Coordinates of C-alpha atoms and ligand atoms in Angstrom, one line a residue:
Chain A
X1 CA -25.7 21.0 37.2
X2 CA -23.7 19.7 40.0
X3 CA -21.2 16.9 40.4
X4 CA -23.6 14.7 42.2
X5 CA -25.4 14.0 39.0
X6 CA -22.3 12.5 37.5
X7 CA -23.7 8.9 37.6
X8 CA -26.1 9.7 34.9
X9 CA -24.3 12.5 33.1
X10 CA -23.4 11.9 29.4
X11 CA -20.9 14.8 29.6
X12 CA -19.0 15.8 32.7
X13 CA -16.3 18.3 33.4
X14 CA -14.5 18.4 36.7
X15 CA -12.2 21.5 37.3
X16 CA -11.2 21.7 33.7
X17 CA -8.6 24.3 32.8
X18 CA -7.5 25.1 29.3
X19 CA -4.6 27.3 28.7
X20 CA -3.5 28.0 25.1
X21 CA 0.2 28.6 24.8
X22 CA 1.8 30.7 25.9
X23 CA -0.6 31.9 28.5
X24 CA -4.2 32.5 27.2
X25 CA -6.5 31.1 29.8
X26 CA -9.6 30.0 27.9
X27 CA -11.3 28.0 30.6
X28 CA -10.7 28.2 34.4
X29 CA -11.8 25.5 36.8
X30 CA -14.9 24.7 34.8
X31 CA -17.2 21.9 36.2
X32 CA -20.4 20.8 34.6
X33 CA -22.6 17.7 34.2
X34 CA -25.1 17.3 31.4
X35 CA -27.6 14.5 31.3
X36 CA -28.6 12.6 28.2
X37 CA -31.4 14.3 26.3
X38 CA -30.8 17.7 27.8
X39 CA -30.6 20.9 25.9
X40 CA -28.0 23.4 27.1
X41 CA -27.3 26.9 25.7
X42 CA -23.8 28.0 26.2
X43 CA -23.8 31.8 26.2
X44 CA -21.3 34.6 26.8
X45 CA -19.4 37.2 24.9
X46 CA -17.0 36.3 22.2
X47 CA -13.8 35.2 23.7
X48 CA -15.5 33.8 26.7
X49 CA -14.4 30.2 26.0
X50 CA -17.6 28.7 24.4
X51 CA -15.8 27.2 21.4
X52 CA -13.0 25.9 23.6
X53 CA -15.5 24.1 25.8
X54 CA -17.1 22.4 22.8
X55 CA -13.7 21.4 21.3
X56 CA -12.8 19.8 24.6
X57 CA -16.0 17.7 24.5
X58 CA -15.2 16.3 21.1
X59 CA -11.5 16.0 22.0
X60 CA -10.3 18.4 19.3
X61 CA -8.4 20.1 22.1
X62 CA -7.0 18.5 25.3
X63 CA -7.5 20.1 28.7
X64 CA -4.5 21.5 30.5
X65 CA -5.9 20.3 33.8
X66 CA -9.0 18.6 35.0
X67 CA -11.1 15.6 34.0
X68 CA -13.5 15.3 31.1
X69 CA -15.9 12.3 30.7
X70 CA -18.0 11.8 27.6
X71 CA -20.4 8.9 27.2
X72 CA -18.7 7.1 30.1
X73 CA -15.2 7.5 28.9
X74 CA -12.4 9.5 30.6
X75 CA -11.0 11.4 27.6
X76 CA -7.6 11.7 29.3
X77 CA -7.2 7.9 29.5
X78 CA -9.1 6.6 26.5
X79 CA -7.6 4.4 23.8
X80 CA -7.6 5.7 20.2
X81 CA -10.1 3.1 19.2
X82 CA -12.6 4.1 21.9
X83 CA -11.9 7.8 21.3
X84 CA -13.0 7.3 17.7
X85 CA -16.1 5.5 18.8
X86 CA -16.9 8.4 21.2
X87 CA -16.3 10.9 18.4
X88 CA -18.7 9.0 16.2
X89 CA -21.4 9.6 18.8
X90 CA -20.8 13.4 18.6
X91 CA -22.0 15.6 15.8
X92 CA -20.3 19.0 15.8
X93 CA -21.2 22.0 13.7
X94 CA -18.1 24.1 13.9
X95 CA -18.1 27.8 14.0
X96 CA -15.8 27.9 11.0
X97 CA -17.7 25.0 9.4
X98 CA -14.7 22.9 8.5
X99 CA -16.2 21.8 5.2
X100 CA -13.9 20.3 2.7
X101 CA -13.6 22.5 -0.4
X102 CA -12.7 19.6 -2.7
X103 CA -15.8 17.7 -1.9
X104 CA -19.4 18.5 -2.9
X105 CA -22.1 19.4 -0.4
X106 CA -23.4 15.9 -0.7
X107 CA -20.0 14.3 0.0
X108 CA -19.4 16.6 2.9
X109 CA -22.6 15.7 4.6
X110 CA -22.0 12.0 3.8
X111 CA -18.7 11.8 5.7
X112 CA -19.8 10.9 9.2
X113 CA -22.2 8.3 7.7
X114 CA -19.5 6.8 5.5
X115 CA -17.2 6.5 8.5
X116 CA -19.8 4.4 10.3
X117 CA -20.4 2.3 7.2
X118 CA -24.0 3.4 6.6
X119 CA -25.6 1.8 3.5
X120 CA -25.5 4.1 0.5
X121 CA -29.2 4.1 0.1
X122 CA -29.7 5.2 3.7
X123 CA -27.1 7.9 3.2
X124 CA -28.9 9.2 0.1
X125 CA -32.3 9.3 1.9
X126 CA -30.9 11.1 4.9
X127 CA -29.0 13.7 2.9
X128 CA -32.0 14.4 0.7
X129 CA -34.1 14.8 3.9
X130 CA -31.6 17.2 5.5
X131 CA -31.2 19.3 2.3
X132 CA -34.9 19.7 2.1
X133 CA -35.3 20.5 5.8
X134 CA -32.6 23.1 5.8
X135 CA -33.7 24.8 2.6
X136 CA -30.7 23.6 0.5
X137 CA -32.6 22.0 -2.4
X138 CA -30.4 21.6 -5.5
X139 CA -27.1 22.3 -3.7
X140 CA -26.1 18.6 -3.4
X141 CA -23.5 18.6 -6.2
X142 CA -22.1 22.1 -5.5
X143 CA -18.7 22.7 -3.9
X144 CA -19.1 24.6 -0.5
X145 CA -17.1 27.6 -1.6
X146 CA -19.8 28.4 -4.2
X147 CA -22.3 28.8 -1.4
X148 CA -23.2 31.7 0.7
X149 CA -22.0 31.8 4.4
X150 CA -25.5 31.0 5.5
X151 CA -25.7 28.0 3.2
X152 CA -22.3 26.7 4.2
X153 CA -23.4 27.0 7.8
X154 CA -26.5 24.9 7.2
X155 CA -24.3 22.3 5.4
X156 CA -22.1 22.1 8.5
X157 CA -25.2 21.6 10.6
X158 CA -26.5 18.9 8.2
X159 CA -23.2 17.1 8.5
X160 CA -23.4 17.3 12.3
X161 CA -26.9 16.0 12.4
X162 CA -26.5 13.4 9.7
X163 CA -25.8 10.4 11.9
X164 CA -28.5 11.1 14.5
X165 CA -25.7 11.6 17.0
X166 CA -26.4 11.1 20.7
X167 CA -24.6 14.3 21.3
X168 CA -24.8 17.3 19.0
X169 CA -22.6 20.3 19.6
X170 CA -23.4 23.5 17.6
X171 CA -21.1 26.4 17.7
X172 CA -23.0 29.6 16.8
X173 CA -25.3 27.7 14.5
X174 CA -27.3 30.8 13.6
X175 CA -24.4 33.2 13.4
X176 CA -24.9 33.7 9.6
X177 CA -28.6 32.9 9.3
X178 CA -31.7 35.0 8.9
X179 CA -34.8 34.5 11.0
X180 CA -36.4 31.9 8.7
X181 CA -33.4 29.7 8.3
X182 CA -32.6 30.0 12.0
X183 CA -36.1 28.6 12.7
X184 CA -35.4 25.7 10.3
X185 CA -32.3 24.8 12.2
X186 CA -34.0 25.1 15.6
X187 CA -36.8 22.8 14.3
X188 CA -34.2 20.2 13.2
X189 CA -32.5 20.4 16.6
X190 CA -35.8 20.0 18.4
X191 CA -36.6 17.0 16.3
X192 CA -33.3 15.4 17.1
X193 CA -33.7 16.2 20.8
X194 CA -37.1 14.6 20.9
X195 CA -35.4 11.4 19.5
X196 CA -33.0 11.6 22.4
X197 CA -30.1 13.7 21.3
X198 CA -28.3 15.8 23.9
X199 CA -27.8 19.3 22.5
X200 CA -25.3 21.9 23.5
X201 CA -25.6 25.1 21.6
X202 CA -23.0 27.8 21.9
X203 CA -24.4 31.2 21.0
X204 CA -24.2 34.8 21.8
X205 CA -27.5 35.5 20.1
X206 CA -30.1 36.2 22.8
X207 CA -32.9 35.7 20.3
X208 CA -31.9 32.1 20.0
X209 CA -31.7 31.1 23.6
X210 CA -34.6 33.3 24.7
X211 CA -36.9 31.8 22.1
X212 CA -36.4 28.3 23.3
X213 CA -37.1 26.9 26.8
X214 CA -33.9 25.4 27.9
X215 CA -31.2 26.0 30.4
X216 CA -28.4 28.4 29.7
X217 CA -24.8 28.3 31.0
X218 CA -23.1 31.6 30.7
X219 CA -19.4 31.8 30.4
X220 CA -17.4 34.9 31.1
X221 CA -13.6 34.9 30.7
X222 CA -13.4 31.2 31.0
X223 CA -15.7 30.8 34.0
X224 CA -19.4 30.1 34.5
X225 CA -21.5 33.0 35.7
X226 CA -23.8 31.3 38.2
X227 CA -26.8 33.7 38.3
X228 CA -28.7 32.0 35.4
X229 CA -28.4 28.3 36.0
X230 CA -29.7 27.6 39.5
X231 CA -33.1 26.7 38.1
X232 CA -32.7 25.7 34.5
X233 CA -36.4 25.9 33.5
X234 CA -36.8 29.5 34.5
X235 CA -33.5 30.6 33.1
X236 CA -35.2 31.3 29.8
X237 CA -37.0 34.3 31.3
X238 CA -35.6 37.8 31.6
Chain B
X1 CA -18.3 -6.4 4.8
X2 CA -19.6 -5.5 1.4
X3 CA -20.5 -2.1 2.9
X4 CA -17.1 -1.5 4.3
X5 CA -15.5 -2.5 1.0
X6 CA -17.6 -0.1 -1.0
X7 CA -17.0 2.8 1.3
X8 CA -13.2 2.1 1.3
X9 CA -13.2 1.8 -2.5
X10 CA -14.9 5.1 -2.8
X11 CA -12.2 6.6 -0.6
X12 CA -9.5 4.9 -2.7
X13 CA -11.0 6.2 -5.9
X14 CA -11.0 9.7 -4.3
X15 CA -7.3 9.4 -3.5
X16 CA -6.4 8.3 -7.0
X17 CA -8.3 11.2 -8.5
X18 CA -6.3 13.7 -6.6
X19 CA -2.9 12.5 -7.5
X20 CA -3.4 10.5 -10.7
X21 CA -0.4 12.1 -12.5
X22 CA 2.0 10.8 -9.9
X23 CA 0.2 7.6 -9.6
X24 CA 0.7 7.0 -13.3
X25 CA 4.4 7.8 -13.1
X26 CA 4.8 5.4 -10.2
X27 CA 2.9 2.7 -12.0
X28 CA 5.1 3.0 -15.1
X29 CA 8.2 2.9 -13.0
X30 CA 7.1 -0.2 -11.1
X31 CA 6.1 -1.8 -14.4
X32 CA 9.5 -1.1 -15.9
X33 CA 11.4 -2.3 -12.9
X34 CA 9.4 -5.5 -12.8
X35 CA 9.9 -6.0 -16.6
X36 CA 13.7 -5.4 -16.3
X37 CA 14.1 -7.7 -13.4
X38 CA 12.0 -10.5 -14.8
X39 CA 13.7 -10.1 -18.2
X40 CA 17.1 -10.7 -16.8
X41 CA 15.9 -13.4 -14.5
X42 CA 14.3 -15.1 -17.5
X43 CA 17.6 -15.0 -19.4
X44 CA 19.5 -16.2 -16.3
X45 CA 17.2 -19.2 -15.8
X46 CA 17.5 -20.2 -19.4
X47 CA 21.3 -19.8 -19.4
X48 CA 21.5 -21.9 -16.3
X49 CA 19.3 -24.5 -17.8
X50 CA 21.4 -24.5 -20.9
X51 CA 24.6 -24.7 -19.0
X52 CA 23.3 -27.7 -17.0
X53 CA 22.2 -29.4 -20.2
X54 CA 25.6 -29.0 -21.8
X55 CA 27.5 -30.1 -18.7
X56 CA 25.3 -33.1 -18.5
X57 CA 26.1 -34.2 -22.0
X58 CA 29.8 -33.4 -21.8
X59 CA 32.4 -35.8 -23.1
X60 CA 36.1 -35.5 -22.5
X61 CA 38.4 -36.7 -25.3
X62 CA 41.9 -37.8 -24.5
X63 CA 44.1 -37.8 -27.6
X64 CA 46.9 -40.3 -27.4
X65 CA 50.3 -40.9 -29.0
X66 CA 49.7 -44.5 -29.7
X67 CA 47.0 -47.1 -29.7
X68 CA 46.4 -48.7 -26.4
X69 CA 46.6 -52.5 -26.5
X70 CA 43.5 -54.2 -25.3
X71 CA 45.4 -55.8 -22.4
X72 CA 46.3 -52.3 -21.0
X73 CA 42.8 -51.0 -21.2
X74 CA 41.5 -52.2 -17.8
X75 CA 44.4 -50.4 -16.2
X76 CA 43.3 -47.1 -17.8
X77 CA 39.7 -47.7 -16.9
X78 CA 40.6 -48.3 -13.3
X79 CA 42.8 -45.2 -13.1
X80 CA 40.1 -43.0 -14.6
X81 CA 37.4 -44.4 -12.4
X82 CA 39.5 -43.9 -9.3
X83 CA 39.4 -40.1 -9.9
X84 CA 35.8 -39.7 -10.8
X85 CA 32.7 -41.7 -11.5
X86 CA 32.2 -42.4 -15.1
X87 CA 29.2 -43.5 -17.2
X88 CA 31.1 -44.8 -20.1
X89 CA 34.6 -45.1 -21.5
X90 CA 35.3 -45.8 -25.2
X91 CA 38.7 -46.6 -26.6
X92 CA 39.2 -45.6 -30.2
X93 CA 42.1 -46.8 -32.3
X94 CA 43.5 -45.0 -35.3
X95 CA 41.4 -47.2 -37.5
X96 CA 38.3 -46.5 -35.5
X97 CA 38.9 -42.8 -35.9
X98 CA 39.4 -43.2 -39.7
X99 CA 36.2 -45.3 -40.0
X100 CA 34.3 -42.7 -38.0
X101 CA 35.5 -39.9 -40.2
X102 CA 34.7 -41.8 -43.4
X103 CA 31.2 -42.4 -42.0
X104 CA 30.8 -38.7 -41.3
X105 CA 31.9 -37.8 -44.8
X106 CA 29.4 -40.3 -46.4
X107 CA 29.6 -40.2 -50.1
X108 CA 32.7 -38.1 -50.1
X109 CA 34.4 -40.8 -48.0
X110 CA 36.5 -41.9 -51.0
X111 CA 38.8 -38.9 -50.6
X112 CA 40.2 -40.8 -47.7
X113 CA 41.0 -43.9 -49.8
X114 CA 44.6 -43.0 -50.4
X115 CA 45.4 -42.3 -46.8
X116 CA 46.7 -44.6 -44.3
X117 CA 45.3 -44.8 -40.8
X118 CA 48.3 -43.1 -39.4
X119 CA 47.3 -39.5 -39.6
X120 CA 44.5 -39.6 -37.1
X121 CA 45.4 -40.0 -33.4
X122 CA 43.8 -42.7 -31.3
X123 CA 41.7 -41.5 -28.4
X124 CA 39.8 -42.4 -25.2
X125 CA 36.3 -40.8 -24.9
X126 CA 35.2 -40.4 -21.3
X127 CA 31.6 -39.7 -20.4
X128 CA 31.6 -38.5 -16.8
X129 CA 28.8 -39.3 -14.4
X130 CA 25.8 -36.9 -14.3
X131 CA 26.9 -35.4 -11.0
X132 CA 29.9 -33.8 -12.6
X133 CA 28.2 -30.5 -13.5
X134 CA 30.4 -27.7 -12.2
X135 CA 33.0 -26.2 -14.5
X136 CA 35.7 -26.4 -11.9
X137 CA 35.2 -30.1 -11.4
X138 CA 35.3 -30.8 -15.1
X139 CA 38.5 -28.8 -15.4
X140 CA 40.1 -30.7 -12.6
X141 CA 39.1 -34.0 -14.2
X142 CA 40.5 -32.9 -17.5
X143 CA 43.8 -31.9 -15.9
X144 CA 44.0 -35.4 -14.3
X145 CA 43.2 -37.1 -17.6
X146 CA 46.1 -35.2 -19.2
X147 CA 48.5 -37.0 -16.9
X148 CA 47.6 -40.4 -18.1
X149 CA 50.5 -42.2 -19.8
X150 CA 50.5 -41.5 -23.5
X151 CA 48.0 -38.6 -23.3
X152 CA 48.7 -35.8 -25.7
X153 CA 45.9 -33.4 -24.9
X154 CA 42.4 -33.4 -23.5
X155 CA 39.5 -31.7 -25.1
X156 CA 36.0 -31.0 -23.8
X157 CA 34.9 -27.8 -25.6
X158 CA 36.0 -25.8 -22.5
X159 CA 36.2 -22.5 -24.3
X160 CA 32.5 -22.6 -25.0
X161 CA 31.5 -23.8 -21.6
X162 CA 33.7 -21.3 -19.9
X163 CA 32.2 -18.5 -21.9
X164 CA 28.7 -19.6 -21.1
X165 CA 29.6 -19.9 -17.5
X166 CA 31.1 -16.4 -17.3
X167 CA 28.1 -15.0 -19.2
X168 CA 25.8 -16.7 -16.7
X169 CA 27.7 -15.1 -13.8
X170 CA 27.4 -11.7 -15.4
X171 CA 23.7 -12.1 -15.9
X172 CA 23.4 -13.2 -12.4
X173 CA 25.0 -10.0 -11.3
X174 CA 22.6 -8.0 -13.4
X175 CA 19.7 -9.9 -12.0
X176 CA 20.8 -9.0 -8.5
X177 CA 21.2 -5.4 -9.4
X178 CA 17.9 -5.1 -11.2
X179 CA 16.3 -6.9 -8.2
X180 CA 17.8 -4.3 -5.9
X181 CA 16.5 -1.6 -8.2
X182 CA 13.0 -3.2 -8.1
X183 CA 13.0 -3.1 -4.3
X184 CA 14.1 0.5 -4.3
X185 CA 11.6 1.7 -6.9
X186 CA 8.7 -0.3 -5.6
X187 CA 9.1 0.7 -2.0
X188 CA 10.4 4.3 -2.3
X189 CA 8.4 5.4 -5.4
X190 CA 5.2 4.0 -3.9
X191 CA 6.1 5.4 -0.5
X192 CA 6.6 8.9 -1.9
X193 CA 3.4 8.7 -3.9
X194 CA 1.4 7.7 -0.9
X195 CA 3.1 10.6 1.0
X196 CA 1.8 12.9 -1.7
X197 CA -1.7 11.4 -1.3
X198 CA -1.5 11.9 2.4
X199 CA -0.4 15.5 2.0
X200 CA -2.9 16.4 -0.6
X201 CA -5.7 14.9 1.4
X202 CA -4.4 16.0 4.8
X203 CA -7.3 18.3 5.5
X204 CA -9.8 15.6 4.7
X205 CA -8.0 13.0 6.7
X206 CA -7.9 15.4 9.6
X207 CA -11.6 16.0 9.5
X208 CA -12.4 12.4 9.1
X209 CA -10.3 11.8 12.1
X210 CA -12.1 14.3 14.3
X211 CA -15.4 12.9 13.0
X212 CA -14.4 9.6 14.5
X213 CA -13.0 7.6 11.5
X214 CA -11.2 4.5 12.8
X215 CA -7.5 4.0 12.1
X216 CA -8.2 1.3 9.5
X217 CA -10.8 3.5 7.8
X218 CA -8.1 6.1 7.3
X219 CA -5.3 3.7 6.4
X220 CA -7.0 1.1 4.3
X221 CA -7.5 3.3 1.2
X222 CA -3.8 4.2 1.4
X223 CA -2.7 0.6 1.7
X224 CA -5.0 -0.4 -1.1
X225 CA -3.4 2.3 -3.2
X226 CA 0.0 0.7 -2.7
X227 CA -1.4 -2.7 -3.2
X228 CA -3.0 -1.6 -6.5
X229 CA 0.4 -0.2 -7.6
X230 CA 1.9 -3.5 -7.0
X231 CA -0.8 -5.6 -8.7
X232 CA -1.2 -3.5 -11.8
X233 CA 2.5 -2.5 -12.0
X234 CA 3.9 -6.0 -11.8
X235 CA 1.0 -7.3 -13.9
X236 CA 1.8 -5.0 -16.7
X237 CA 5.5 -5.7 -16.3
X238 CA 5.1 -9.4 -16.6
X239 CA 2.6 -9.1 -19.4
X240 CA 5.1 -7.0 -21.3
X241 CA 7.8 -9.6 -20.6
X242 CA 5.5 -12.3 -22.0
X243 CA 4.9 -10.4 -25.2
X244 CA 8.6 -9.6 -25.5
X245 CA 9.5 -13.3 -25.0
X246 CA 7.1 -14.4 -27.7
X247 CA 8.3 -11.7 -30.1
X248 CA 12.0 -12.7 -29.5
X249 CA 11.2 -16.4 -29.9
X250 CA 9.3 -15.9 -33.1
X251 CA 12.1 -13.7 -34.5
X252 CA 15.0 -15.9 -33.7
X253 CA 13.7 -19.4 -34.4
X254 CA 15.7 -21.5 -36.8
X255 CA 19.4 -22.5 -36.6
X256 CA 21.6 -21.0 -34.0
X257 CA 21.7 -20.5 -30.3
X258 CA 17.9 -20.6 -29.8
X259 CA 17.5 -24.0 -31.4
X260 CA 20.3 -25.6 -29.2
X261 CA 18.9 -24.1 -26.0
X262 CA 15.4 -24.9 -25.2
X263 CA 14.2 -21.3 -24.5
X264 CA 11.3 -21.3 -22.1
X265 CA 9.2 -18.7 -20.2
X266 CA 9.3 -18.2 -16.4
X267 CA 7.6 -21.1 -14.7
X268 CA 4.2 -20.2 -13.2
X269 CA 5.4 -20.4 -9.6
X270 CA 8.3 -18.0 -10.4
X271 CA 5.8 -15.6 -12.1
X272 CA 3.5 -15.8 -9.1
X273 CA 6.5 -15.2 -6.8
X274 CA 7.5 -12.1 -8.7
X275 CA 3.9 -10.8 -8.7
X276 CA 3.5 -11.5 -4.9
X277 CA 6.9 -10.0 -4.0
X278 CA 6.2 -6.8 -6.0
X279 CA 2.8 -6.5 -4.4
X280 CA 4.4 -6.9 -0.9
X281 CA 7.1 -4.4 -1.7
X282 CA 4.6 -1.8 -2.9
X283 CA 2.3 -2.4 0.1
X284 CA 5.4 -2.0 2.4
X285 CA 6.0 1.3 0.6
X286 CA 2.6 2.6 1.5
X287 CA 2.8 1.4 5.1
X288 CA 6.2 3.2 5.5
X289 CA 4.5 6.4 4.3
X290 CA 1.5 5.9 6.5
X291 CA 3.7 5.3 9.5
X292 CA 5.7 8.4 8.7
X293 CA 3.2 10.9 7.5
X294 CA -0.2 10.0 8.7
X295 CA -0.4 11.8 12.0
X296 CA -3.4 10.1 13.4
Ligands
ADP1 N1 -6.0 28.0 19.2 C1 -5.9 29.0 20.1 N2 -4.7 29.5 20.4 C2 -4.6 30.6 21.3 N3 -5.7 31.1 21.8 C3 -6.9 30.7 21.5 C4 -7.1 29.6 20.6 N4 -8.4 29.4 20.5 C5 -9.0 30.3 21.3 N5 -8.1 31.1 21.9 C6 -8.4 32.1 22.9 O1 -9.1 31.5 24.0 C7 -10.1 32.4 24.4 C8 -11.5 31.7 24.2 O2 -11.8 31.5 22.9 P1 -13.0 30.8 22.3 O3 -13.2 29.5 23.1 O4 -12.9 30.7 20.9 O5 -14.2 31.8 22.8 P2 -15.6 32.0 22.2 O6 -16.0 30.8 21.3 O7 -16.5 32.1 23.4 O8 -15.6 33.2 21.4 C9 -10.0 33.6 23.5 O9 -9.3 34.6 24.3 C10 -9.3 33.2 22.3 O10 -8.5 34.2 21.8
MG2 MG1 -16.5 30.7 19.4

C-alpha cells in the first residue's frame, strides 16, 4: 500500500483531506494505492471516515485537498464525459441504499445496465440471477419500501454488482443482514472478484473481515491506523 | 442504436407517467395555440388571395359629361397611358351605354323603348395593367383620371376594396398576435412542464448521474418529451383546423362571399412549416428547462 505501486494502481489517493463545512475533518492526509483485483476491507468505528472515503472514489464528494486517481483518471481534472465513464466502472452499494421508491426492485437493479445500454434480454437474465443468488425470489415487481431493511440492502448490492463493475464499493454491506444472507453476499463478492473486480468493503463488523482472507485498512478519526496493513495477507489473523 | 432508442423511450415513458396531468394540459394548450394561429393565418392567406384576385380584375370607369369625338380619343389614350400602364381602354358613347343596358335587361328591354339615349352618361373604361395591385396606387390612378377634361367622376368599387383591405390588415394583426401567443405557450408551457418532470424525477436523475449516466442519457428523454408535445400538439391543432375548414366550407357553399372567393386550405409547405416551427418551439422550451433546472 505505498505510493510506489501507483503505476499499476486502479485507485490511488495522495494526501487526501476531506473537510465537511464548516469544520468536520472526515479524512486527514490519506494516501493509498489499490491494485486491480484486490480485496480491501476498510474498517474502523463509525464516524471514522469509511463512507467518506468510498464517496470520494466514486466522486460523490470532492476532496478538500489532495489527489485522487481512479482507473487512470485524475478526478480533480476529469471531463464530465470521462467522469461518467469512470462512474460506470464503479458499482457502489450505499450504506443508505439510495434505492428509488417509485421504481420496482427490478427497475432499480436495471438502472446501471440501462445507462450502459445493455440489451433488455441480458438485463433480465442478470437480474433474475442476482435475485436468485441474493435470496430475493419473487421481489422483482415490489417497490423497495415494502421490503425489509435486509432485503433493501441486498437490492442495493444487486444494483452495485449488476454491471460486473471493475470496481465494487460496498458500504456496510452486511449491516442489516443475518449470517446466512451475509454469506450469500460474500459469495457473490468472491465470485465477482475471481472475475477481476476490485473490491473495497467498508465494515465495522469483525465477523466479516475476519472470515475472509484479505487485507484490512483501519481508519480512525480520518487517518489510517498502520498496525494492520504492513503485511496484508496476515492482517486477517488476530 | 436500436438499443439506445428503446432505453431512452423507456425513460421518456417513465417521465410521462409521473406528470401526465400537466403533460395533457400542455398538450391541449399547444394544440389550441396552433389551431388559433393557423386558423387566422388561413383566413389571412385567403383574404390576401381574394384581394389580389379582385385588384387584378379591377376596372376604373370614368363617367363623362359628353361623348368624346373619335378624333379626340387618341389624346385621351395617350394621357391615360402616360400615367400608368394600361391593358385596355374602351370608350362608350351614350348609345353604347343604352345598348348595353338593354342587353342586360334582355326581354324586359322594351321598357327602354320610350327613352332617348340622353339619360345615360358616356364613359371610358380603363383596365389597368396587372402590376397595379396596391390599393394606394389604384387610388392615385383614380384621382388622376378624375382630372381628365370632361370627367364627372371615377368609379372602381373602392368602398368594397378598401373594406377588404382594412379587414385583411386587421386579420394580419391577429395573425401576428396569435403567432406571438403560440411562441409563448409552446416555449413557456413546455418549459414549465419539463421543469416539473425534472423536479418530480430529481432523485432518480441524481442517482442516474452518480451511477454514470451520460449527459445525453439524462437529457434525451426530456428533449423527446418537448418534441412529442410539439409533434402531437401541432398535429392535433392542424387536424382540428382541417376539420373546421371542411365544416365551414360545407356549411357556407352556395351564393355569397364563399363562392366569389376561392376558399382554399393552407398549402402543404405552409402546413409543414407550422408543424416544424411548433416542434422547434416546444423543443426549445424543453432545452431551456434542461439548461435551467437539470443540475448535472
Ligand atoms: N455530509 C456531511 N456533512 C457533514 N459532516 C459529515 C457529512 N458526512 C459525514 N460527515 C462527518 O464526517 C465524519 C466521517 O463520517 P463517515 O465517513 O460517514 O464515517 P463512517 O462511514 O466511518 O461512519 C463523521 O464525523 C461524520 O459526522
Ligand atoms: Mg459509514
